[in-house]
Amino acid sequence: MGIRTTNGRGQVYHSILDTVGDTPVIRINRIAPDHVNVFVKFEAFNPAGSVKDRLAINIIEAAEREGRLKPGQTVVEATSGNTGIGLAMVCAAKGYPLVITMADSFSVERRRLMRFFGAKVVLTPRALKGFGMYTKAKELAEQNGWFLASQFETADNADIHQNTTAREILADFGDDPLDYFVTGYGTGGTVSGVGRVLRQERPDTKIILTEPTNAAIVASGYVNTRNETNQPTESHPAFQPHPIQGWTPDFVPFVLQEALDNKYYDELIPVEGPQGIAWSKRLAAEEGIFTGISGGSSFAIAMKIAETAPKGANILVMLPDTGERYLSTPLFEDVPEEMTEEEIAISRSSPTAQMDG
Ligand code: PMP
């Protein structure tokens, strides 16, 4: 292996916002079976660390273009975190005040991150689930004349994945086949936007959709009611709290409905949260790829697909965010703070600076 050098990007950026997207597709070298090629699209490379930076910038800039968002107007949104962090980054860079509503069950570092970016975070009781934080954001927008970002309903969500995420995938695979694309859903923006393009331009690619086993709301076949602006008006009966933050809210979002109506997926495979956690750990410890629970969960399903995939198949897995967002969650539950027996033994194998004198 030669000495590594770099060449720069050949440009300076006018704003942090110009660095959103163009995330790398990376080969998995150690933990995938040998008969297939597994790749991940690693969204942690976005400036605020997740796939939702794409949606955040598009929601704000589409609303600016169309005059729906006025200079200095407050933006409000309900979010489990990554959309809020993305919006906080975009609003900070553009100078809009931001209020986020969020159930108090989501990880504390997410709240603090948004506040660090200058946003206000209004917590809602976890007993009211996603629907509670959602109703709160809607009410706040109505009462105060704020701009509701509406990530679950807006066309700006899937559009940005059609125009960026999907284009990047096509460009990066070039003339190589892409046999499987594996993703979960939160709003459904990723699967609806990428699905549009793959169905048109890569009809041979099998799209594999996944959702938590204990919140299998798509598999249930029941679609919750929605109002005239496509917002959900009830919590989905098949929903139960699950550990895969950012996935499967307690309703079928309108943005996701497009993927369901047009069958933008070939298989729907449920995943157990602990499986996702286990694969997220292996991605970090054996590949050096540090992603959250949703990335690990899609990866778990990719490993299942790999079992029966033909020799030489190319499998692409979405990894939506960075694992750093999960330090206080079950992902890190059994990662010790104190030295383990093994670490103490290592320390004792040389004479100086031992903790126990
Ligand atoms: N994983 C994480 C961690 C997320 O925050 C999100 C977005 N809520 C997703 C996956 C799902 O992406 P999408 O909203 O495009 O379906």
GROMACS .gro file of C-alpha atoms and ligand atoms in nm:
model
  373
    1MET     CA    1   0.000   0.000   0.000
    2GLY     CA    2   0.141   0.338  -0.104
    3ILE     CA    3   0.169   0.650   0.107
    4ARG     CA    4  -0.166   0.824   0.131
    5THR     CA    5  -0.202   1.174  -0.006
    6THR     CA    6  -0.503   1.401  -0.057
    7ASN     CA    7  -0.580   1.664  -0.318
    8GLY     CA    8  -0.839   1.891  -0.156
    9ARG     CA    9  -1.183   1.943  -0.303
   10GLY     CA   10  -1.069   2.202  -0.554
   11GLN     CA   11  -1.312   2.461  -0.420
   12VAL     CA   12  -1.399   2.661  -0.112
   13TYR     CA   13  -1.755   2.641   0.019
   14HIS     CA   14  -1.970   2.951   0.053
   15SER     CA   15  -2.173   2.804   0.339
   16ILE     CA   16  -2.193   2.491   0.554
   17LEU     CA   17  -2.519   2.428   0.365
   18ASP     CA   18  -2.331   2.363   0.043
   19THR     CA   19  -2.167   2.062   0.204
   20VAL     CA   20  -2.493   1.868   0.247
   21GLY     CA   21  -2.520   1.547   0.045
   22ASP     CA   22  -2.270   1.367  -0.176
   23THR     CA   23  -2.210   1.116   0.101
   24PRO     CA   24  -1.982   0.824   0.024
   25VAL     CA   25  -2.082   0.470  -0.065
   26ILE     CA   26  -1.838   0.245   0.122
   27ARG     CA   27  -1.760  -0.125   0.082
   28ILE     CA   28  -1.796  -0.359   0.378
   29ASN     CA   29  -1.482  -0.571   0.395
   30ARG     CA   30  -1.487  -0.789   0.707
   31ILE     CA   31  -1.836  -0.866   0.836
   32ALA     CA   32  -2.027  -0.945   0.516
   33PRO     CA   33  -2.031  -1.291   0.355
   34ASP     CA   34  -1.775  -1.340   0.075
   35HIS     CA   35  -2.019  -1.431  -0.202
   36VAL     CA   36  -2.182  -1.083  -0.212
   37ASN     CA   37  -2.062  -0.720  -0.221
   38VAL     CA   38  -2.218  -0.515   0.056
   39PHE     CA   39  -2.194  -0.135   0.050
   40VAL     CA   40  -2.325   0.131   0.286
   41LYS     CA   41  -2.431   0.485   0.201
   42PHE     CA   42  -2.297   0.663   0.507
   43GLU     CA   43  -2.510   0.968   0.585
   44ALA     CA   44  -2.306   1.061   0.892
   45PHE     CA   45  -2.084   1.251   0.646
   46ASN     CA   46  -2.350   1.523   0.624
   47PRO     CA   47  -2.248   1.838   0.817
   48ALA     CA   48  -2.493   1.786   1.105
   49GLY     CA   49  -2.438   1.411   1.102
   50SER     CA   50  -2.748   1.261   0.942
   51VAL     CA   51  -2.956   1.203   0.631
   52LYS     CA   52  -3.204   1.460   0.759
   53ASP     CA   53  -2.973   1.749   0.670
   54ARG     CA   54  -3.095   1.693   0.314
   55LEU     CA   55  -3.460   1.729   0.406
   56ALA     CA   56  -3.394   2.025   0.636
   57ILE     CA   57  -3.224   2.234   0.371
   58ASN     CA   58  -3.487   2.152   0.111
   59ILE     CA   59  -3.784   2.230   0.336
   60ILE     CA   60  -3.638   2.572   0.416
   61GLU     CA   61  -3.516   2.662   0.067
   62ALA     CA   62  -3.831   2.541  -0.114
   63ALA     CA   63  -4.042   2.749   0.130
   64GLU     CA   64  -3.814   3.050   0.072
   65ARG     CA   65  -3.844   3.015  -0.306
   66GLU     CA   66  -4.222   2.985  -0.290
   67GLY     CA   67  -4.269   3.264  -0.036
   68ARG     CA   68  -4.416   3.030   0.229
   69LEU     CA   69  -4.139   3.124   0.474
   70LYS     CA   70  -4.082   3.492   0.549
   71PRO     CA   71  -3.746   3.641   0.652
   72GLY     CA   72  -3.704   3.606   1.028
   73GLN     CA   73  -4.016   3.388   1.068
   74THR     CA   74  -3.993   3.119   1.336
   75VAL     CA   75  -3.977   2.760   1.211
   76VAL     CA   76  -4.141   2.485   1.421
   77GLU     CA   77  -4.134   2.107   1.386
   78ALA     CA   78  -4.198   1.784   1.575
   79THR     CA   79  -3.898   1.556   1.553
   80SER     CA   80  -3.729   1.268   1.730
   81GLY     CA   81  -3.399   1.437   1.672
   82ASN     CA   82  -3.221   1.416   1.342
   83THR     CA   83  -3.464   1.643   1.157
   84GLY     CA   84  -3.442   1.886   1.447
   85ILE     CA   85  -3.063   1.882   1.442
   86GLY     CA   86  -3.061   1.929   1.062
   87LEU     CA   87  -3.316   2.212   1.086
   88ALA     CA   88  -3.119   2.367   1.372
   89MET     CA   89  -2.805   2.369   1.156
   90VAL     CA   90  -2.990   2.517   0.856
   91CYS     CA   91  -3.180   2.776   1.064
   92ALA     CA   92  -2.857   2.879   1.240
   93ALA     CA   93  -2.679   2.926   0.907
   94LYS     CA   94  -2.970   3.124   0.760
   95GLY     CA   95  -3.078   3.314   1.074
   96TYR     CA   96  -3.427   3.173   1.140
   97PRO     CA   97  -3.546   3.109   1.499
   98LEU     CA   98  -3.638   2.741   1.551
   99VAL     CA   99  -3.867   2.565   1.800
  100ILE     CA  100  -3.862   2.184   1.818
  101THR     CA  101  -4.122   1.968   1.993
  102MET     CA  102  -3.999   1.629   2.105
  103ALA     CA  103  -4.124   1.347   2.330
  104ASP     CA  104  -3.916   1.328   2.647
  105SER     CA  105  -3.832   0.963   2.572
  106PHE     CA  106  -3.573   1.049   2.305
  107SER     CA  107  -3.205   1.066   2.390
  108VAL     CA  108  -3.090   1.363   2.598
  109GLU     CA  109  -2.792   1.437   2.372
  110ARG     CA  110  -3.032   1.512   2.089
  111ARG     CA  111  -3.202   1.785   2.291
  112ARG     CA  112  -2.873   1.934   2.396
  113LEU     CA  113  -2.740   1.926   2.040
  114MET     CA  114  -3.039   2.124   1.912
  115ARG     CA  115  -3.006   2.377   2.193
  116PHE     CA  116  -2.634   2.404   2.113
  117PHE     CA  117  -2.732   2.506   1.759
  118GLY     CA  118  -2.955   2.777   1.913
  119ALA     CA  119  -3.294   2.605   1.886
  120LYS     CA  120  -3.562   2.594   2.159
  121VAL     CA  121  -3.672   2.240   2.251
  122VAL     CA  122  -4.024   2.194   2.393
  123LEU     CA  123  -4.067   1.848   2.550
  124THR     CA  124  -4.394   1.656   2.538
  125PRO     CA  125  -4.499   1.362   2.761
  126ARG     CA  126  -4.384   1.023   2.630
  127ALA     CA  127  -4.725   0.874   2.710
  128LEU     CA  128  -4.867   1.084   2.426
  129LYS     CA  129  -4.617   0.920   2.187
  130GLY     CA  130  -4.522   1.072   1.850
  131PHE     CA  131  -4.874   1.194   1.802
  132GLY     CA  132  -4.846   1.419   2.110
  133MET     CA  133  -4.534   1.602   1.996
  134TYR     CA  134  -4.681   1.631   1.653
  135THR     CA  135  -5.008   1.790   1.771
  136LYS     CA  136  -4.805   2.026   1.989
  137ALA     CA  137  -4.599   2.153   1.692
  138LYS     CA  138  -4.913   2.202   1.483
  139GLU     CA  139  -5.084   2.397   1.763
  140LEU     CA  140  -4.779   2.615   1.823
  141ALA     CA  141  -4.761   2.701   1.451
  142GLU     CA  142  -5.131   2.794   1.444
  143GLN     CA  143  -5.128   2.996   1.767
  144ASN     CA  144  -4.809   3.189   1.687
  145GLY     CA  145  -4.812   3.221   1.308
  146TRP     CA  146  -4.500   3.008   1.274
  147PHE     CA  147  -4.387   2.805   0.973
  148LEU     CA  148  -4.453   2.434   1.032
  149ALA     CA  149  -4.186   2.230   0.853
  150SER     CA  150  -4.426   1.932   0.808
  151GLN     CA  151  -4.164   1.669   0.734
  152PHE     CA  152  -4.426   1.392   0.729
  153GLU     CA  153  -4.645   1.558   0.464
  154THR     CA  154  -4.435   1.791   0.253
  155ALA     CA  155  -4.342   1.709  -0.107
  156ASP     CA  156  -4.004   1.871  -0.033
  157ASN     CA  157  -3.907   1.557   0.160
  158ALA     CA  158  -3.914   1.282  -0.105
  159ASP     CA  159  -3.816   1.537  -0.372
  160ILE     CA  160  -3.475   1.599  -0.218
  161HIS     CA  161  -3.405   1.224  -0.208
  162GLN     CA  162  -3.512   1.197  -0.573
  163ASN     CA  163  -3.284   1.489  -0.665
  164THR     CA  164  -2.982   1.409  -0.446
  165THR     CA  165  -2.968   1.071  -0.266
  166ALA     CA  166  -3.092   0.875  -0.567
  167ARG     CA  167  -2.875   1.065  -0.820
  168GLU     CA  168  -2.569   0.999  -0.603
  169ILE     CA  169  -2.645   0.627  -0.589
  170LEU     CA  170  -2.684   0.606  -0.968
  171ALA     CA  171  -2.365   0.806  -1.027
  172ASP     CA  172  -2.162   0.603  -0.777
  173PHE     CA  173  -2.267   0.263  -0.910
  174GLY     CA  174  -2.232   0.381  -1.269
  175ASP     CA  175  -2.249   0.082  -1.502
  176ASP     CA  176  -2.230  -0.171  -1.219
  177PRO     CA  177  -2.548  -0.352  -1.125
  178LEU     CA  178  -2.725  -0.263  -0.802
  179ASP     CA  179  -2.916  -0.573  -0.699
  180TYR     CA  180  -3.061  -0.464  -0.364
  181PHE     CA  181  -3.128  -0.134  -0.190
  182VAL     CA  182  -3.210  -0.176   0.181
  183THR     CA  183  -3.372   0.095   0.395
  184GLY     CA  184  -3.612   0.153   0.680
  185TYR     CA  185  -3.849   0.447   0.707
  186GLY     CA  186  -3.926   0.732   0.941
  187THR     CA  187  -4.112   0.982   0.730
  188GLY     CA  188  -4.061   0.760   0.426
  189GLY     CA  189  -3.879   1.038   0.239
  190THR     CA  190  -3.578   0.819   0.161
  191VAL     CA  191  -3.774   0.521   0.023
  192SER     CA  192  -4.029   0.734  -0.168
  193GLY     CA  193  -3.766   0.961  -0.328
  194VAL     CA  194  -3.505   0.695  -0.404
  195GLY     CA  195  -3.784   0.454  -0.505
  196ARG     CA  196  -3.911   0.692  -0.776
  197VAL     CA  197  -3.569   0.698  -0.942
  198LEU     CA  198  -3.474   0.332  -0.898
  199ARG     CA  199  -3.807   0.213  -1.039
  200GLN     CA  200  -3.754   0.434  -1.347
  201GLU     CA  201  -3.384   0.394  -1.406
  202ARG     CA  202  -3.287   0.073  -1.227
  203PRO     CA  203  -3.592  -0.151  -1.263
  204ASP     CA  204  -3.384  -0.458  -1.174
  205THR     CA  205  -3.290  -0.325  -0.831
  206LYS     CA  206  -3.489  -0.493  -0.554
  207ILE     CA  207  -3.592  -0.244  -0.287
  208ILE     CA  208  -3.607  -0.399   0.059
  209LEU     CA  209  -3.805  -0.206   0.319
  210THR     CA  210  -3.781  -0.282   0.688
  211GLU     CA  211  -3.964  -0.179   1.004
  212PRO     CA  212  -3.947  -0.279   1.373
  213THR     CA  213  -4.105  -0.619   1.449
  214ASN     CA  214  -4.301  -0.471   1.739
  215ALA     CA  215  -4.422  -0.169   1.537
  216ALA     CA  216  -4.492  -0.338   1.205
  217ILE     CA  217  -4.748  -0.081   1.098
  218VAL     CA  218  -4.697  -0.125   0.723
  219ALA     CA  219  -4.724  -0.505   0.750
  220SER     CA  220  -5.049  -0.463   0.946
  221GLY     CA  221  -5.214  -0.330   0.629
  222TYR     CA  222  -5.409  -0.071   0.829
  223VAL     CA  223  -5.362   0.293   0.732
  224ASN     CA  224  -5.451   0.553   0.995
  225THR     CA  225  -5.694   0.831   0.911
  226ARG     CA  226  -5.559   1.166   0.790
  227ASN     CA  227  -5.711   1.512   0.768
  228GLU     CA  228  -5.746   1.735   0.461
  229THR     CA  229  -5.383   1.845   0.489
  230ASN     CA  230  -5.265   1.481   0.508
  231GLN     CA  231  -5.176   1.496   0.876
  232PRO     CA  232  -5.254   1.183   1.081
  233THR     CA  233  -5.561   1.210   1.301
  234GLU     CA  234  -5.502   0.898   1.510
  235SER     CA  235  -5.223   0.687   1.653
  236HIS     CA  236  -5.170   0.357   1.465
  237PRO     CA  237  -5.309   0.056   1.658
  238ALA     CA  238  -5.014  -0.168   1.559
  239PHE     CA  239  -4.754   0.074   1.695
  240GLN     CA  240  -4.552  -0.005   2.006
  241PRO     CA  241  -4.247   0.183   2.137
  242HIS     CA  242  -3.930   0.042   1.977
  243PRO     CA  243  -3.559   0.116   2.017
  244ILE     CA  244  -3.494   0.218   1.656
  245GLN     CA  245  -3.497   0.597   1.697
  246GLY     CA  246  -3.592   0.782   1.381
  247TRP     CA  247  -3.787   0.489   1.239
  248THR     CA  248  -4.160   0.413   1.229
  249PRO     CA  249  -4.361   0.682   1.406
  250ASP     CA  250  -4.697   0.583   1.549
  251PHE     CA  251  -4.872   0.651   1.218
  252VAL     CA  252  -4.822   0.583   0.847
  253PRO     CA  253  -4.688   0.917   0.719
  254PHE     CA  254  -4.831   1.068   0.401
  255VAL     CA  255  -4.478   1.088   0.255
  256LEU     CA  256  -4.440   0.711   0.303
  257GLN     CA  257  -4.783   0.645   0.150
  258GLU     CA  258  -4.642   0.716  -0.197
  259ALA     CA  259  -4.398   0.425  -0.162
  260LEU     CA  260  -4.679   0.196  -0.042
  261ASP     CA  261  -4.926   0.296  -0.315
  262ASN     CA  262  -4.666   0.260  -0.592
  263LYS     CA  263  -4.508  -0.051  -0.442
  264TYR     CA  264  -4.163   0.105  -0.425
  265TYR     CA  265  -4.051  -0.203  -0.231
  266ASP     CA  266  -4.021  -0.567  -0.334
  267GLU     CA  267  -4.004  -0.710   0.016
  268LEU     CA  268  -4.101  -0.584   0.360
  269ILE     CA  269  -3.893  -0.755   0.629
  270PRO     CA  270  -3.934  -0.685   1.003
  271VAL     CA  271  -3.629  -0.642   1.225
  272GLU     CA  272  -3.586  -0.681   1.601
  273GLY     CA  273  -3.433  -0.377   1.772
  274PRO     CA  274  -3.164  -0.585   1.950
  275GLN     CA  275  -3.051  -0.718   1.611
  276GLY     CA  276  -3.003  -0.362   1.491
  277ILE     CA  277  -2.805  -0.279   1.802
  278ALA     CA  278  -2.586  -0.588   1.756
  279TRP     CA  279  -2.505  -0.501   1.393
  280SER     CA  280  -2.441  -0.135   1.471
  281LYS     CA  281  -2.181  -0.254   1.722
  282ARG     CA  282  -2.022  -0.489   1.472
  283LEU     CA  283  -2.009  -0.216   1.205
  284ALA     CA  284  -1.815   0.003   1.450
  285ALA     CA  285  -1.591  -0.262   1.606
  286GLU     CA  286  -1.511  -0.465   1.294
  287GLU     CA  287  -1.544  -0.214   1.007
  288GLY     CA  288  -1.474   0.121   1.176
  289ILE     CA  289  -1.815   0.248   1.064
  290PHE     CA  290  -1.994   0.424   1.349
  291THR     CA  291  -2.368   0.448   1.283
  292GLY     CA  292  -2.686   0.451   1.490
  293ILE     CA  293  -2.946   0.185   1.561
  294SER     CA  294  -3.145   0.242   1.241
  295GLY     CA  295  -2.833   0.186   1.029
  296GLY     CA  296  -2.757  -0.132   1.223
  297SER     CA  297  -3.117  -0.245   1.173
  298SER     CA  298  -3.109  -0.200   0.795
  299PHE     CA  299  -2.772  -0.373   0.795
  300ALA     CA  300  -2.920  -0.668   0.987
  301ILE     CA  301  -3.176  -0.710   0.709
  302ALA     CA  302  -2.904  -0.679   0.442
  303MET     CA  303  -2.724  -0.970   0.612
  304LYS     CA  304  -3.046  -1.172   0.593
  305ILE     CA  305  -3.087  -1.084   0.223
  306ALA     CA  306  -2.723  -1.182   0.163
  307GLU     CA  307  -2.795  -1.538   0.280
  308THR     CA  308  -2.999  -1.612  -0.031
  309ALA     CA  309  -2.864  -1.346  -0.269
  310PRO     CA  310  -2.689  -1.475  -0.582
  311LYS     CA  311  -2.308  -1.484  -0.600
  312GLY     CA  312  -2.159  -1.143  -0.677
  313ALA     CA  313  -2.478  -0.951  -0.590
  314ASN     CA  314  -2.434  -0.584  -0.499
  315ILE     CA  315  -2.628  -0.481  -0.189
  316LEU     CA  316  -2.651  -0.116  -0.078
  317VAL     CA  317  -2.762  -0.031   0.276
  318MET     CA  318  -2.866   0.314   0.400
  319LEU     CA  319  -2.688   0.419   0.721
  320PRO     CA  320  -2.885   0.731   0.824
  321ASP     CA  321  -2.670   0.881   1.100
  322THR     CA  322  -2.374   0.875   1.336
  323GLY     CA  323  -2.360   0.652   1.644
  324GLU     CA  324  -2.243   0.945   1.857
  325ARG     CA  325  -2.607   1.044   1.886
  326TYR     CA  326  -2.678   0.734   2.099
  327LEU     CA  327  -2.440   0.754   2.395
  328SER     CA  328  -2.726   0.753   2.648
  329THR     CA  329  -2.938   0.491   2.468
  330PRO     CA  330  -2.950   0.109   2.470
  331LEU     CA  331  -2.682   0.113   2.198
  332PHE     CA  332  -2.421   0.194   2.465
  333GLU     CA  333  -2.593   0.014   2.755
  334ASP     CA  334  -2.328  -0.253   2.802
  335VAL     CA  335  -2.027  -0.042   2.709
  336PRO     CA  336  -1.848  -0.003   3.043
  337GLU     CA  337  -1.715   0.323   3.187
  338GLU     CA  338  -1.471   0.152   3.423
  339MET     CA  339  -1.181  -0.074   3.325
  340THR     CA  340  -1.274  -0.434   3.248
  341GLU     CA  341  -1.083  -0.737   3.386
  342GLU     CA  342  -0.905  -0.760   3.055
  343GLU     CA  343  -0.802  -0.394   3.061
  344ILE     CA  344  -0.678  -0.426   3.421
  345ALA     CA  345  -0.472  -0.727   3.313
  346ILE     CA  346  -0.322  -0.521   3.030
  347SER     CA  347  -0.239  -0.241   3.271
  348ARG     CA  348  -0.068  -0.487   3.509
  349SER     CA  349   0.150  -0.625   3.231
  350SER     CA  350   0.379  -0.319   3.262
  351PRO     CA  351   0.506  -0.166   3.586
  352THR     CA  352   0.409   0.205   3.592
  353ALA     CA  353   0.089   0.412   3.625
  354GLN     CA  354  -0.143   0.138   3.746
  355MET     CA  355  -0.479   0.257   3.879
  356ASP     CA  356  -0.466   0.049   4.198
  357GLY     CA  357  -0.116   0.169   4.291
  358PMP     N1  358  -3.291   0.669   1.072
  358PMP     C1  359  -3.282   0.778   1.149
  358PMP     C2  360  -3.187   0.775   1.265
  358PMP     C3  361  -3.362   0.889   1.122
  358PMP     O1  362  -3.353   0.997   1.202
  358PMP     C4  363  -3.453   0.885   1.014
  358PMP     C5  364  -3.541   1.002   0.985
  358PMP     N2  365  -3.647   1.019   1.077
  358PMP     C6  366  -3.461   0.769   0.938
  358PMP     C7  367  -3.377   0.664   0.969
  358PMP     C8  368  -3.563   0.751   0.826
  358PMP     O2  369  -3.553   0.834   0.715
  358PMP     P1  370  -3.681   0.884   0.637
  358PMP     O3  371  -3.748   0.989   0.723
  358PMP     O4  372  -3.627   0.941   0.510
  358PMP     O5  373  -3.773   0.770   0.614
   0.00000   0.00000   0.00000
